[in-house]
Amino acid sequence: QKEVEQDPGPLSVPEGAIVSLNCTYSNSAFQYFMWYRQYSRKGPELLMYTYSSGNKEDGRFTAQVDKSSKYISLFIRDSQPSDSATYLCAFNDYKLSFGAGTTVTVRA
Amino acid sequence: NAGVTQTPKFRVLKTGQSMTLLCAQDMNHEYMYWYRQDPGMGLRLIHYSVGEGTTAKGEVPDGYNVSRLKKQNFLLGLESAAPSQTSVYFCASSGPVRDTEAFFGQGTRLTVV
């Protein structure tokens, strides 16, 4: 079993829709939970970061963590064409591990 | 402030050739990582380092070697390139503790023919 499983996508949504992205993990040692965004032909950039169960909001983005279920989610409200990218969940114990990524396209 | 710089950006190798990818960071970070990214596979960790002079294997280390002789540099070597090593390689750094943001380089596109 892989340590991190991410819903593969791809997702295509109309502008203004809510985007929901999900990851599960198996390693109980993971303490830090992150979402990275990667535009085409670029390196990933940190989008959201949390270390506790619950919700964290940053503008149109909400990161949700459920440690008991080993499940994390990212929600994008009022999605924009500029949100079109690949989103990767990431987990940190003594190394940084990534999910496979979900490619999101927001249609104008 | 350059951040994380990877050299080269593109390279084509013949099977059996060797090469070294260089990663340099100017943020005084302790942690450095090498990943490869293939379609549908996400970022897979090849090797990582938690400080100068230390290295450790990641998820897919076979066929690669690394060195961290200086804190700011992390080198990834391919001793005998194989077509299966065709990929996009990303270097990242973070620190001073492991729960801080990782910064990525722009990637190296390697093709082995």
PDB file of C-alpha atoms in Angstrom, chain B residues 43-109:
ATOM      1  CA  LEU B  43       6.645  13.442  -7.229  1.00  0.00           C
ATOM      2  CA  ARG B  44       8.671  10.454  -6.107  1.00  0.00           C
ATOM      3  CA  LEU B  45      11.524  10.965  -3.695  1.00  0.00           C
ATOM      4  CA  ILE B  46      14.884   9.701  -4.940  1.00  0.00           C
ATOM      5  CA  HIS B  47      17.280  10.780  -2.173  1.00  0.00           C
ATOM      6  CA  TYR B  48      17.292  13.434   0.487  1.00  0.00           C
ATOM      7  CA  SER B  49      19.655  15.080   2.941  1.00  0.00           C
ATOM      8  CA  VAL B  50      19.007  16.416   6.429  1.00  0.00           C
ATOM      9  CA  GLY B  51      22.271  18.342   6.599  1.00  0.00           C
ATOM     10  CA  GLU B  52      25.741  18.813   5.171  1.00  0.00           C
ATOM     11  CA  GLY B  53      27.559  15.508   4.764  1.00  0.00           C
ATOM     12  CA  THR B  54      24.420  13.378   5.220  1.00  0.00           C
ATOM     13  CA  THR B  55      22.257  11.613   2.647  1.00  0.00           C
ATOM     14  CA  ALA B  56      19.456   9.048   2.775  1.00  0.00           C
ATOM     15  CA  LYS B  57      17.500   6.929   0.317  1.00  0.00           C
ATOM     16  CA  GLY B  58      13.992   7.848  -0.664  1.00  0.00           C
ATOM     17  CA  GLU B  59      11.315   5.877  -2.487  1.00  0.00           C
ATOM     18  CA  VAL B  60      13.138   5.268  -5.802  1.00  0.00           C
ATOM     19  CA  PRO B  61      16.921   5.432  -5.183  1.00  0.00           C
ATOM     20  CA  ASP B  62      18.129   2.685  -7.553  1.00  0.00           C
ATOM     21  CA  GLY B  63      20.374   3.951 -10.349  1.00  0.00           C
ATOM     22  CA  TYR B  64      21.118   7.258  -8.608  1.00  0.00           C
ATOM     23  CA  ASN B  65      23.750   8.525  -6.202  1.00  0.00           C
ATOM     24  CA  VAL B  66      23.929  11.806  -4.321  1.00  0.00           C
ATOM     25  CA  SER B  67      26.394  13.921  -2.411  1.00  0.00           C
ATOM     26  CA  ARG B  68      26.052  16.895  -0.057  1.00  0.00           C
ATOM     27  CA  LEU B  69      29.613  18.052   0.499  1.00  0.00           C
ATOM     28  CA  LYS B  70      28.541  21.665   0.974  1.00  0.00           C
ATOM     29  CA  LYS B  71      25.371  22.787   2.727  1.00  0.00           C
ATOM     30  CA  GLN B  72      24.185  24.825  -0.228  1.00  0.00           C
ATOM     31  CA  ASN B  73      24.690  22.128  -2.887  1.00  0.00           C
ATOM     32  CA  PHE B  74      23.042  18.758  -3.473  1.00  0.00           C
ATOM     33  CA  LEU B  75      24.288  16.715  -6.424  1.00  0.00           C
ATOM     34  CA  LEU B  76      22.389  13.902  -8.132  1.00  0.00           C
ATOM     35  CA  GLY B  77      24.424  11.484 -10.220  1.00  0.00           C
ATOM     36  CA  LEU B  78      23.419   8.963 -12.845  1.00  0.00           C
ATOM     37  CA  GLU B  79      26.314   6.561 -13.364  1.00  0.00           C
ATOM     38  CA  SER B  80      24.866   4.632 -16.317  1.00  0.00           C
ATOM     39  CA  ALA B  81      21.730   6.243 -17.684  1.00  0.00           C
ATOM     40  CA  ALA B  82      18.793   4.080 -18.773  1.00  0.00           C
ATOM     41  CA  PRO B  83      15.678   5.031 -20.776  1.00  0.00           C
ATOM     42  CA  SER B  84      13.609   4.420 -17.604  1.00  0.00           C
ATOM     43  CA  GLN B  85      15.345   7.443 -16.097  1.00  0.00           C
ATOM     44  CA  THR B  86      13.757   9.757 -18.652  1.00  0.00           C
ATOM     45  CA  SER B  87      11.862  12.159 -16.421  1.00  0.00           C
ATOM     46  CA  VAL B  88      11.624  15.651 -15.007  1.00  0.00           C
ATOM     47  CA  TYR B  89      13.837  16.027 -11.961  1.00  0.00           C
ATOM     48  CA  PHE B  90      13.090  18.538  -9.218  1.00  0.00           C
ATOM     49  CA  CYS B  91      15.283  19.629  -6.386  1.00  0.00           C
ATOM     50  CA  ALA B  92      13.817  21.169  -3.242  1.00  0.00           C
ATOM     51  CA  SER B  93      15.099  22.578   0.010  1.00  0.00           C
ATOM     52  CA  SER B  94      13.560  23.384   3.381  1.00  0.00           C
ATOM     53  CA  GLY B  95      14.652  24.253   6.866  1.00  0.00           C
ATOM     54  CA  PRO B  96      15.840  24.844   9.465  1.00  0.00           C
ATOM     55  CA  VAL B  97      13.333  22.345  10.816  1.00  0.00           C
ATOM     56  CA  ARG B  98      11.411  19.735   8.887  1.00  0.00           C
ATOM     57  CA  ASP B  99       8.010  21.375   9.156  1.00  0.00           C
ATOM     58  CA  THR B 100       8.886  24.455   7.155  1.00  0.00           C
ATOM     59  CA  GLU B 101       7.966  25.181   3.551  1.00  0.00           C
ATOM     60  CA  ALA B 102       9.894  23.405   0.808  1.00  0.00           C
ATOM     61  CA  PHE B 103      11.062  25.526  -2.113  1.00  0.00           C
ATOM     62  CA  PHE B 104      11.502  23.910  -5.500  1.00  0.00           C
ATOM     63  CA  GLY B 105      13.804  24.527  -8.424  1.00  0.00           C
ATOM     64  CA  GLN B 106      12.517  24.940 -11.936  1.00  0.00           C
ATOM     65  CA  GLY B 107      13.203  21.342 -12.895  1.00  0.00           C
ATOM     66  CA  THR B 108      15.561  19.473 -15.221  1.00  0.00           C
ATOM     67  CA  ARG B 109      14.062  17.676 -18.216  1.00  0.00           C
TER      68      ARG B 109
END
